[in-house]
XYZ file of C-alpha atoms in Angstrom:
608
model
C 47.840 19.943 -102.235
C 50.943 17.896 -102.985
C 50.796 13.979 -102.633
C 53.011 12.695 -99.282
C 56.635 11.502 -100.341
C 56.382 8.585 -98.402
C 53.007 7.195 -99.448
C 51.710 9.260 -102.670
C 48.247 9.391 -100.844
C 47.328 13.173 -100.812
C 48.673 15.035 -97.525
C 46.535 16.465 -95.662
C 48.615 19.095 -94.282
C 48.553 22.413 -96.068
C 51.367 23.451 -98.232
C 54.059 25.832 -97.297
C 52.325 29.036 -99.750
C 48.804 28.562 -97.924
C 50.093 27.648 -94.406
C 51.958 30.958 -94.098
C 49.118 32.735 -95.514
C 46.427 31.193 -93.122
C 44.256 30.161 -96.192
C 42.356 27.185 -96.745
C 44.888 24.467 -99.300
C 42.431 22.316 -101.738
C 43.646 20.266 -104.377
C 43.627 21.692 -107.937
C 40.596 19.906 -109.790
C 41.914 18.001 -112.970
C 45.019 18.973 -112.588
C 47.332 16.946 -113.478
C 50.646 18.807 -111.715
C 51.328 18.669 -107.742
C 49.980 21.801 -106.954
C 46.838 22.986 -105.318
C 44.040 25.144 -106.612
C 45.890 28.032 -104.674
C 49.412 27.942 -106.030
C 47.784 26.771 -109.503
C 46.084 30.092 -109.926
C 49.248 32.419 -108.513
C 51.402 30.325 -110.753
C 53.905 29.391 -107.725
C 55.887 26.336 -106.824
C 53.380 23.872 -104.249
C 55.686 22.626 -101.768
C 54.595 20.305 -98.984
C 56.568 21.235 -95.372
C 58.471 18.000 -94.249
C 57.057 16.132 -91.378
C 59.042 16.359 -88.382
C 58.539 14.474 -85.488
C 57.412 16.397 -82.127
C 59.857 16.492 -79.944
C 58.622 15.122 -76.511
C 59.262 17.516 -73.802
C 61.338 16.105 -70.509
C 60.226 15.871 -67.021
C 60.837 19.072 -65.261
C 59.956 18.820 -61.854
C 60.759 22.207 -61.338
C 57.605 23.430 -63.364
C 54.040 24.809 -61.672
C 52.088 21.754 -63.060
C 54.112 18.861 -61.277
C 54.928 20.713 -57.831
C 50.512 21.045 -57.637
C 50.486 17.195 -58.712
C 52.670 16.909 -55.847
C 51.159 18.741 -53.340
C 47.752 16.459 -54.412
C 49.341 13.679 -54.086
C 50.401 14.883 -50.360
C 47.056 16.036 -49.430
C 45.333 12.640 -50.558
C 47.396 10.820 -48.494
C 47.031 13.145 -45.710
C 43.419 13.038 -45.500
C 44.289 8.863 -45.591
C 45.879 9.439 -42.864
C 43.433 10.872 -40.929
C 40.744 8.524 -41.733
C 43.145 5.874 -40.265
C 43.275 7.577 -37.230
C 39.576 7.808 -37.077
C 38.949 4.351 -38.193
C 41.640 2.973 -34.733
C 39.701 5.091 -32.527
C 36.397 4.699 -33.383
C 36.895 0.954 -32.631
C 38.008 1.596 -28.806
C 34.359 0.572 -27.483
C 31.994 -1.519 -28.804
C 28.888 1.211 -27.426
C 31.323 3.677 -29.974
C 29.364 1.826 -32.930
C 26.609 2.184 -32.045
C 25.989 5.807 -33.600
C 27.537 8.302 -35.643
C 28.647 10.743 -33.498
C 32.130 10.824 -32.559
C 34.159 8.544 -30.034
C 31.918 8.311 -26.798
C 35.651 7.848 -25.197
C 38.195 10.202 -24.530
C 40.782 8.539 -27.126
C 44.220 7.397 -26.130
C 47.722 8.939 -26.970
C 47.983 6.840 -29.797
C 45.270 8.136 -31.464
C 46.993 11.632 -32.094
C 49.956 9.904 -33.374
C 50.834 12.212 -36.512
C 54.132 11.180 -37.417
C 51.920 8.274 -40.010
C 51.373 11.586 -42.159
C 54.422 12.514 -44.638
C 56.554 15.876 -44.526
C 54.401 18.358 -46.758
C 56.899 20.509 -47.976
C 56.998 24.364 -49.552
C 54.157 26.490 -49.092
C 51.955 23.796 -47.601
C 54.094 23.378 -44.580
C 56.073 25.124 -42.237
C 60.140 24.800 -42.793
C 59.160 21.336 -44.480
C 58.504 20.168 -40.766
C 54.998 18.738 -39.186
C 53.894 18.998 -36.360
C 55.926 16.032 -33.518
C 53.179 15.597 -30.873
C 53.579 11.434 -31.236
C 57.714 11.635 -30.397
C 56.345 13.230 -27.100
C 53.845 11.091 -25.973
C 53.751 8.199 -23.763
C 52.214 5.318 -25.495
C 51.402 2.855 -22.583
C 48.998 5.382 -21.159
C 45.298 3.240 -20.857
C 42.017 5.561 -22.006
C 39.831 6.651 -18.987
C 36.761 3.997 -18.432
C 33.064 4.566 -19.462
C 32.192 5.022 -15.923
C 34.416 7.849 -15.234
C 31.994 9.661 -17.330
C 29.287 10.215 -14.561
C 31.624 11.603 -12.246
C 33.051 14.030 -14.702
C 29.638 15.187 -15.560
C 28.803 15.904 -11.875
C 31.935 18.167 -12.164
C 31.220 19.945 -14.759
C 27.767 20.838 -13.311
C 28.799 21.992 -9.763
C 32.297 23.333 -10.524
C 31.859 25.171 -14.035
C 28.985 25.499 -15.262
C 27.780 27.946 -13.146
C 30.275 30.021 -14.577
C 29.192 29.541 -17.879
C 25.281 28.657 -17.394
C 24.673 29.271 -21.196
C 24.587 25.771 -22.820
C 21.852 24.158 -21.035
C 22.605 20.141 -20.024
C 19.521 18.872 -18.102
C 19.843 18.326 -14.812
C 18.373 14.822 -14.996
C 20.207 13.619 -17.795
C 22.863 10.964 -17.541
C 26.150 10.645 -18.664
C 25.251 8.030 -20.926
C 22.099 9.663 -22.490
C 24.041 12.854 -23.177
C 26.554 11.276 -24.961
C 23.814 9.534 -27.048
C 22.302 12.307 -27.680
C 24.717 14.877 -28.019
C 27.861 13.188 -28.440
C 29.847 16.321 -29.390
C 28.861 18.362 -26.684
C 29.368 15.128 -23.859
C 33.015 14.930 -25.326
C 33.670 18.448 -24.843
C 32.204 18.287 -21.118
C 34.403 15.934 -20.293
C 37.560 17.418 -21.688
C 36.688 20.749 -19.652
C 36.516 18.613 -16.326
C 39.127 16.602 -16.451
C 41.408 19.582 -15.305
C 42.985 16.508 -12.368
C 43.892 15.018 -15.782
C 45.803 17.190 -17.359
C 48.445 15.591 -19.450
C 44.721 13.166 -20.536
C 42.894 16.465 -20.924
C 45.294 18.132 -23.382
C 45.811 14.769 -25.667
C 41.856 14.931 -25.629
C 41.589 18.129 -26.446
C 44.117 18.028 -29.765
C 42.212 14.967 -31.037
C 38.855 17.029 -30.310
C 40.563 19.685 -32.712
C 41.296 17.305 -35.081
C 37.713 15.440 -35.463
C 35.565 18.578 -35.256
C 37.893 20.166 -38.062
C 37.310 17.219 -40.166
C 33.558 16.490 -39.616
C 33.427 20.346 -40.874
C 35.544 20.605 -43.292
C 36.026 17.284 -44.849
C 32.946 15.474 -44.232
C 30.798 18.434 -44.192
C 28.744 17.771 -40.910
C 27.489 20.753 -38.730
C 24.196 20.493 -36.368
C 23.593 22.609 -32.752
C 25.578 19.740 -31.365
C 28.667 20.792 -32.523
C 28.301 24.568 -31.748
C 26.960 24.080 -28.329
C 30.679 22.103 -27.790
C 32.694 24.762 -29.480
C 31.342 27.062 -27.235
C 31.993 24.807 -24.231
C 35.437 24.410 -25.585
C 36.295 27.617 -26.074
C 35.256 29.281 -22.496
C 38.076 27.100 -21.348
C 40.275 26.683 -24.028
C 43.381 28.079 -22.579
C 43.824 25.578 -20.350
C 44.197 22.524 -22.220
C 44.656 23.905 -26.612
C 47.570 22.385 -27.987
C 47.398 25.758 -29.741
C 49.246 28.904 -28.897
C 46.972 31.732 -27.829
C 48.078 33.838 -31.358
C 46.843 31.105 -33.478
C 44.187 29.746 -31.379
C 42.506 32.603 -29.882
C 40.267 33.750 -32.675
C 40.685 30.685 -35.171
C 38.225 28.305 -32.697
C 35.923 31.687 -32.043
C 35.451 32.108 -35.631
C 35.275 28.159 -36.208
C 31.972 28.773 -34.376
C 30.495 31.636 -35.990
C 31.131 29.166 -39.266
C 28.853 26.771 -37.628
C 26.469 29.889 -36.955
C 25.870 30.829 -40.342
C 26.387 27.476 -41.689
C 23.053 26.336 -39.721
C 21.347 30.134 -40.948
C 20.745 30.668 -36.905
C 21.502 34.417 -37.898
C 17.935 35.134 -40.229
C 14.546 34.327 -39.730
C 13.374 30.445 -40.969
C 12.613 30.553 -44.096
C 11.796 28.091 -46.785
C 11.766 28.553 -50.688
C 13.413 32.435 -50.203
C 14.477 33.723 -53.806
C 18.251 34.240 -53.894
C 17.161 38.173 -54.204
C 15.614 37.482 -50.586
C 18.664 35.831 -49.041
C 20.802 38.836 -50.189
C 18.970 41.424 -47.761
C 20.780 42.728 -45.536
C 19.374 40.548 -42.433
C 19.373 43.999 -39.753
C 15.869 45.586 -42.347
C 14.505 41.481 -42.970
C 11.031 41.328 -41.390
C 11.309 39.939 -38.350
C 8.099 37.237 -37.750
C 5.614 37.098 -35.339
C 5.385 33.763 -33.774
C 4.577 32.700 -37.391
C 4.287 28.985 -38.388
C 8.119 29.500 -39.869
C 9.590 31.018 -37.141
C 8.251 28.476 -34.991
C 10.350 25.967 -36.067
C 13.260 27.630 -34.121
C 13.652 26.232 -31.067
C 14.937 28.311 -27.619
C 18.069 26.040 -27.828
C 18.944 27.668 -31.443
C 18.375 30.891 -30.233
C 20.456 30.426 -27.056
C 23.173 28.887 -29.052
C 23.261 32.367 -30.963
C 22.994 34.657 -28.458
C 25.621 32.562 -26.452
C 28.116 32.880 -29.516
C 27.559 36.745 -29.447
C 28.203 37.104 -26.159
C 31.586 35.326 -26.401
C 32.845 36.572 -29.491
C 31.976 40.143 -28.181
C 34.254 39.624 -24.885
C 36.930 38.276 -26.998
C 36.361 41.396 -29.251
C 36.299 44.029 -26.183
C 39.008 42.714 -24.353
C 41.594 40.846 -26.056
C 41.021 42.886 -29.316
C 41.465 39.487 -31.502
C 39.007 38.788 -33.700
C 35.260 40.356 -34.738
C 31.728 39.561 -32.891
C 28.935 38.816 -34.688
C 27.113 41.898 -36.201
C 24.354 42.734 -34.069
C 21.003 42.942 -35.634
C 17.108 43.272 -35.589
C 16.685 39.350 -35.610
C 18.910 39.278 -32.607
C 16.911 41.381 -30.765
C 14.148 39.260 -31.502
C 15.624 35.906 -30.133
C 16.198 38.310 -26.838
C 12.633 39.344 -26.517
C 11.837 35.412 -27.535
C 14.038 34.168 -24.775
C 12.691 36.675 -22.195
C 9.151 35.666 -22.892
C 9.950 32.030 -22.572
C 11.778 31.815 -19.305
C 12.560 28.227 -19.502
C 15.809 28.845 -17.092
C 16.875 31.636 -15.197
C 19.891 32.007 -17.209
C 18.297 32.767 -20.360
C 17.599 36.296 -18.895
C 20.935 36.634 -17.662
C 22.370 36.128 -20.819
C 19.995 38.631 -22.992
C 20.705 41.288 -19.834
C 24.325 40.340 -21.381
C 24.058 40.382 -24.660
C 22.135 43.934 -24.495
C 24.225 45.299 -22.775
C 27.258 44.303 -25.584
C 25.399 45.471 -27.824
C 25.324 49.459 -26.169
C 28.989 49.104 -25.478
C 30.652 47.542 -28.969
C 29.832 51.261 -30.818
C 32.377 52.755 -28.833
C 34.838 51.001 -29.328
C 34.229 51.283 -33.364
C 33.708 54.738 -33.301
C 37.344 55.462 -32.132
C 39.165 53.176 -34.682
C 36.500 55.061 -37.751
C 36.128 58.678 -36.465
C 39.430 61.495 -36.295
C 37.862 63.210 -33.056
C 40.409 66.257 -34.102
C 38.134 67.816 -36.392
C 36.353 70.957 -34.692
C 33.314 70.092 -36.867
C 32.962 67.114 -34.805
C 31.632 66.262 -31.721
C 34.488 66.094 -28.766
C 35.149 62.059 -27.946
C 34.297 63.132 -24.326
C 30.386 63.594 -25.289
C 30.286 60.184 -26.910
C 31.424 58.777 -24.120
C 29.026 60.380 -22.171
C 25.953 59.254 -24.397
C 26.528 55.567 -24.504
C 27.044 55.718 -20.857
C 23.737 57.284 -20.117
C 22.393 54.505 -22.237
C 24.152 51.899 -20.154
C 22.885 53.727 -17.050
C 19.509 53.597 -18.388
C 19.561 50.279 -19.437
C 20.681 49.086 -16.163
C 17.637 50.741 -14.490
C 15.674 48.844 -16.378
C 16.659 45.866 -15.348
C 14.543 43.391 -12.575
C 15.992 43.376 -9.293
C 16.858 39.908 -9.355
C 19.597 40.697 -11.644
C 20.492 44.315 -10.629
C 21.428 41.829 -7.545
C 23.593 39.368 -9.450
C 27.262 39.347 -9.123
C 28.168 37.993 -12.481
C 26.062 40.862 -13.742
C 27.108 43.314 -11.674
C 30.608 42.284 -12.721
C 29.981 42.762 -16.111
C 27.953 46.260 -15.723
C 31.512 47.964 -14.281
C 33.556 45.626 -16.697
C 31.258 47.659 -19.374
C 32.169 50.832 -17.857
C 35.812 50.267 -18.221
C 35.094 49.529 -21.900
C 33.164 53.128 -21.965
C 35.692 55.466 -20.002
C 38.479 53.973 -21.092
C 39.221 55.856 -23.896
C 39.588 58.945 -22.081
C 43.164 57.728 -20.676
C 44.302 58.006 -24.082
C 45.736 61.502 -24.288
C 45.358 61.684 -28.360
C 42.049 61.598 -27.982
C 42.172 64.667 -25.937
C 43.681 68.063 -28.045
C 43.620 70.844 -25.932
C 43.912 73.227 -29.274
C 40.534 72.134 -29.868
C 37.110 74.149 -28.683
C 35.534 71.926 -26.405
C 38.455 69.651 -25.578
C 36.599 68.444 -22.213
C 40.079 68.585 -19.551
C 37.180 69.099 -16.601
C 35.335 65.933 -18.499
C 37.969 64.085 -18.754
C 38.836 64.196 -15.669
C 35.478 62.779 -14.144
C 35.673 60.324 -16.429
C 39.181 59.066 -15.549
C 37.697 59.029 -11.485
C 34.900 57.199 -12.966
C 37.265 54.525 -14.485
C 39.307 54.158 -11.522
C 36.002 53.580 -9.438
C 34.841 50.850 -12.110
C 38.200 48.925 -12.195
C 38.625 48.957 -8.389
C 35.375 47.064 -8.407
C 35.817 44.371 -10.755
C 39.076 43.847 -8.519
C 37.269 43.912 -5.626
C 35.146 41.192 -6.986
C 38.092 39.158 -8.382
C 39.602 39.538 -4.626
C 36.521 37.538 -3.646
C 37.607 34.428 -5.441
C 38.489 31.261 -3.596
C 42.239 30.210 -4.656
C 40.481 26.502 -6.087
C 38.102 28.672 -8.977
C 42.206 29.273 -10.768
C 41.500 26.211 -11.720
C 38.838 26.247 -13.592
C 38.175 30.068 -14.074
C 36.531 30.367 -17.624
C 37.590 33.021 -20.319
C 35.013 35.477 -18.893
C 36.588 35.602 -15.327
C 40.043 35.671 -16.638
C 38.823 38.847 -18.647
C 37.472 40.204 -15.886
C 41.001 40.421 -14.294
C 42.392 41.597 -17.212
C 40.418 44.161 -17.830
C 40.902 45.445 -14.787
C 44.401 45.018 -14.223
C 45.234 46.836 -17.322
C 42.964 49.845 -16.436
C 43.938 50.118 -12.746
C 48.014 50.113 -13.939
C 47.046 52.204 -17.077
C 46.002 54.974 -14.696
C 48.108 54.976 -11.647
C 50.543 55.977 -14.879
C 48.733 58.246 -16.670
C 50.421 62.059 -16.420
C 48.163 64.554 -17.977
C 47.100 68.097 -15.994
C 44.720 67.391 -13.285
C 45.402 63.855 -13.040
C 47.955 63.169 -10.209
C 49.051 59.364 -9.984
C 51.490 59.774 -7.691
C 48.414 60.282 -5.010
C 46.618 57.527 -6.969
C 48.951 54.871 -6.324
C 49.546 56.145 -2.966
C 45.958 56.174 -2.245
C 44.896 52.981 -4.127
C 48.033 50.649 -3.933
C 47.375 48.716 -7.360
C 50.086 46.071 -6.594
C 47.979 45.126 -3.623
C 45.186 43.330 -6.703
C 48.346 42.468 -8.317
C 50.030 40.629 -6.416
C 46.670 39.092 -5.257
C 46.761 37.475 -8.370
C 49.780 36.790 -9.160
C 50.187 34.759 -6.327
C 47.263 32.513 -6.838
C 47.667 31.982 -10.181
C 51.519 31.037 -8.875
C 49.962 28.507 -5.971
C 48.088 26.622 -8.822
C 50.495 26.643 -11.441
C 52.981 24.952 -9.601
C 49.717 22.580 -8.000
C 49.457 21.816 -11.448
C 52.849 21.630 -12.345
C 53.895 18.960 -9.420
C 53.975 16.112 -11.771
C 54.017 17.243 -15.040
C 55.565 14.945 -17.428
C 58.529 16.070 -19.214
C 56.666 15.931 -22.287
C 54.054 19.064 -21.579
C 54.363 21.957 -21.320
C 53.938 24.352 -18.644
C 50.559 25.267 -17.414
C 48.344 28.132 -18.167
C 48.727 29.572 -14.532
C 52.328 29.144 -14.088
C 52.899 31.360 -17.783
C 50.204 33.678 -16.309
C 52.052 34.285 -13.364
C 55.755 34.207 -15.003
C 54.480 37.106 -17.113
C 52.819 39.425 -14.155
C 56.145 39.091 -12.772
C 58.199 41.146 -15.698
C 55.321 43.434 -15.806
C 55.672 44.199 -12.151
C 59.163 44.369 -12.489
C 58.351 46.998 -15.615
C 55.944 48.987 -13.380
C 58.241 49.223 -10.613
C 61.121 50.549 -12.516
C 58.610 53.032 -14.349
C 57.642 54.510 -10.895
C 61.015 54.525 -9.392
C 61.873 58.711 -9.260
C 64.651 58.453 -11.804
C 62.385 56.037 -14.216
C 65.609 54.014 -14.497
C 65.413 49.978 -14.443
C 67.973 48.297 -12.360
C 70.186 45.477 -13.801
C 68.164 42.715 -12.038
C 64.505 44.549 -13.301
C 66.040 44.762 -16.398
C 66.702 41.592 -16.807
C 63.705 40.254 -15.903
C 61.649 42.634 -17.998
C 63.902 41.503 -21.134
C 62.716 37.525 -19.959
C 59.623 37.809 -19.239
C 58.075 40.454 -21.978
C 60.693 39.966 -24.742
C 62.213 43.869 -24.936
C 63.456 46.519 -22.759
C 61.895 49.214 -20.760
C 61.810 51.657 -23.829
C 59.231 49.050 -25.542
C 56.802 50.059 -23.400
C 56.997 53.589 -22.382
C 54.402 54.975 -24.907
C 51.044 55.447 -22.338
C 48.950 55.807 -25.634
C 49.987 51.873 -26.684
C 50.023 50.694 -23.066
C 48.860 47.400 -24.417
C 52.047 45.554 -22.502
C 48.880 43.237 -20.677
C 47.141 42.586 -23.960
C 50.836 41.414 -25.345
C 52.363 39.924 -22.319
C 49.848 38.557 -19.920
C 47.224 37.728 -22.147
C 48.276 36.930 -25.585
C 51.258 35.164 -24.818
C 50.100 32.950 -21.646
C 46.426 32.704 -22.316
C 46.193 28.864 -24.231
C 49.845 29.041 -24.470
C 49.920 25.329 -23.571
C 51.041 23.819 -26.028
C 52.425 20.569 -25.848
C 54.285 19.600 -29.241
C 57.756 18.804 -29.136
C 59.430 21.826 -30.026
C 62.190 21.030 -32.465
């Protein structure tokens, strides 16, 4: 090993000979020469490699590494951001400080000022724009007082929550002990009544968004509290979400199945399980029996889950938009827990519920898994007729007291629609096949007509003030209806006449029922509705019905041909022409147009 140039203290950097043969460069011992022991014994020249100076590599801003650095940078002062806005409204109140929970007040306008948060740019945003809700807003707007709390309460108990008797809120508990208590659940009472308060109800409701997504996901709270106001939240949801009904319709649904499994309310208590244990399948676990574990649940947990099944199953069934909790063994055992408790009459209401889900939701899998044009299959038509002699059954069953209910009698031919459906469908239905069921078929499209003039007959019941504060449930139960009632009076297949079923059953008649209510509120709610919001949930509602009447009229008109002012108004209203939505086997126009388009679709951010 040569001696440095510069110094003549031995390098120790390998020579050029060794370094290009990867071997190890020692100095020659005793040798007198520069060359090391290598080079000294294959007799070649020992020549040290210059130094050179690295060459230090320019800022390119352009690379992988610094756009991540960047997008850190934006996300650290994003979450500053947010903790700003939580430290200005947690100071509204001095009673606010008093616990941990989140603002006892509804907050002001200000508080959902965003435009303190910086532009977050490439995949992180959307078209390097955030969201403008603060250019919108009013700022001199005053927060509603402490003691408008009582009153909204009282509301929420006489108006709505007999619609929706599943989250229990003692009857002789104030407005100021709930909030102590369960401060997430008070705040999301109180955004649910305040329906008089709209343009206060939907600036409530985005902060609410806001603070429960952070607690979750950023400070990593989660207790019954905050499911029991999800679920609060979401039966109303489409009245006052700053999120459109594509985005928001299964994002808050599944935000509280994460607090479901996040608080294990889906498995047995258990304590010290190996990590083998945890990984069985929960439907075989051993299910206790009243042992000192299990005891530990309390009817409240068990409600909570049951309550979250039952939702996310309608929102499964009938708006098709995101997946229900899994049935399972454990389930069934918080049913049978429930039932033997009693503690409120609607504890046995909502088990008769979520039983009868349960019967219905294979159905509905079975036609998306199974080709039902295989002869060595069973016909779709005897299916269908086993689940609904399980239904039937099941309904037997049940104690007078319910078979007597309205809500559940509602549901019980809302579940028939689910089951007989399927048979309008006429791809279901191959006539090459042995067994293809035309004389089934056809009982089974009488028995859905029977089922959906029901649930309309029970929607016909409704005063013109429950529009206002219908929950998700009722507004399904129109839905489903609707879409049936239209989907047959339209159906053409042998043996089925619609001609003589519109003529007999006059479906606009429940259509235009609605329609017009949902019109009379809308523009009720409309009256003074500040430039800065957008329209309400009924007047979208009813702005949609309109094209699809206008569709269904031109569709039974003899020569199935659209005039120029139906045309028009099916090109506003549903976003295509009559040739969209011609296909009987995708007659999904109410899922798209009504429902998915309208339902939430009240969002109030400045469009740009």
């Amino acid at each position: 090993m040569p001696p440095s140039t510069l110094t003549g203290v031995p390098s120790t950097r390998a020579c050029q000979n060794c370094s290009h043969a990867k071997a190890k460069c020692v100095p020659q011992p005793g040798a007198s020469h520069e060359q090391c022991a290598r080079c000294f014994r294959l007799k070649k020249t020992c020549n040290a490699p210059p130094r050179t100076v690295r060459k230090k590599r320019s800022p390119n801003t352009a690379t992988h590494v610094a756009q991540l650095e960047q997008k850190i940078e934006q996300l650290v002062t994003l979450i500053s951001g947010s903790q700003a806005i939580t430290g200005r409204t947690g100071n509204l109140t001095p009673e606010s400080q008093e616990h941990n929970g989140p603002s006892l007040d509804l907050p002001p306008p200000a508080a959902t000022n965003l435009e303190i948060l910086p532009s977050v740019s490439g995949c992180w945003g959307l078209d390097s724009q955030t969201p403008k809700i603060a250019s919108a807003l009013p700022s001199q707007s005053v927060p509603p007082q402490l003691q408008q709390s009582p009153d909204l309460l009282k509301t929420f108990r006489e108006k709505m929550q007999p619609q929706f008797p599943f989250v229990i809120i003692s009857a002789d508990l104030t407005s100021e002990e709930l909030e102590v208590q369960k401060p997430w659940l008070h705040r999301a009472v109180l955004i649910a009544s305040s329906f008089e308060d709209r343009p206060r109800q939907m600036e409530s409701s985005t902060q609410y968004i806001l603070d429960i997504s952070r607690a979750m996901f950023v400070t990593g709270e989660k207790s019954l509290d905050m499911l029991e106001s999800l679920l609060i939240y979401n039966a109303w949801s489409f009245y006052y979400s700053p999120v459109t009904a594509l985005a928001q319709s299964s994002g808050l649904h599944q935000l509280a199945h994460t607090l479901v499994f996040d608080l294990a309310l889906t498995k047995p208590v258990s304590e010290g399980d190996s990590h083998i244990q945890m990984l069985i399948n929960d439907a075989i676990k051993k299910i206790p029996e009243n042992g000192n574990k299990e005891i530990k649940r309390t009817n409240d947990e068990r409600r909570a889950l049951l309550c979250c099944y039952y939702i996310g199953s309608v929102a499964s069934l009938f708006t098709n938009k995101c997946e229900a909790l899994q049935h399972s063994a454990y389930l069934e055992f918080c049913c049978q827990a429930l039932t033997e408790a009693a503690e409120h009459e609607s504890d046995l209401l909502l088990v008769a519920l979520v039983r009868l889900h349960s019967l219905i939701e294979p159905i509905s899998k079975n036609l998306s898994s199974r080709a039902f044009n295989d002869e060595s299959k069973a016909p779709i038509w005897m299916h269908i007729n086993s689940v609904r002699v399980a239904v039937q059954n099941f309904w037997d069953s049940l104690p007078s007291s319910l078979q007597q209910n309205s809500f559940m009698i509602t549901s019980y031919h809302c579940a028939e629609l689910i089951i007989y459906e399927p048979s309008i469908q006429n791809s279901l239905f191959t006539q090459t096949l042995v067994g293809a069921g035309s004389a089934q078929r056809l009982d089974m499209l009488y028995s859905c007509l029977n089922a959906s003039q029901k649930v309309l007959e029970y929607v016909m019941t409704k005063p013109l003030s429950t529009y206002y504060i219908a929950s998700m449930i009722e507004f399904n139960f129109m839905r489903c209806g609707i879409k049936s009632l239209l989907k047959l009076c339209l159906l053409e297949t042998p043996g089925w006449h619609a001609v003589e079923v519109r003529q007999k059953i006059d479906p606009l008649r429940y259509y235009d029922h609605i329609m017009g209510c949902l019109e009379k509120v809308g523009t009720a709610m409309d009256l003074n509705r500040p430039p800065y919001l957008r329209e309400s949930f009924p007047t979208l509602g009813a702005r949609s019905m309109k094209g699809v009447r206008a569709w269904y009229e031109a569709v039974t008109n003899q020569n199935n041909a659209a005039s120029q002012d139906q045309q028009a108004l099916i090109t506003t209203c549903t976003g295509g022409g009559l040739q969209d939505w011609m296909n009987i086997d995708q007659f999904d126009y109410l899922d798209e147009v009504m429902w998915l388009q309208s339902m939430g679709n009240t969002n109030f951010m400045a469009q740009a």
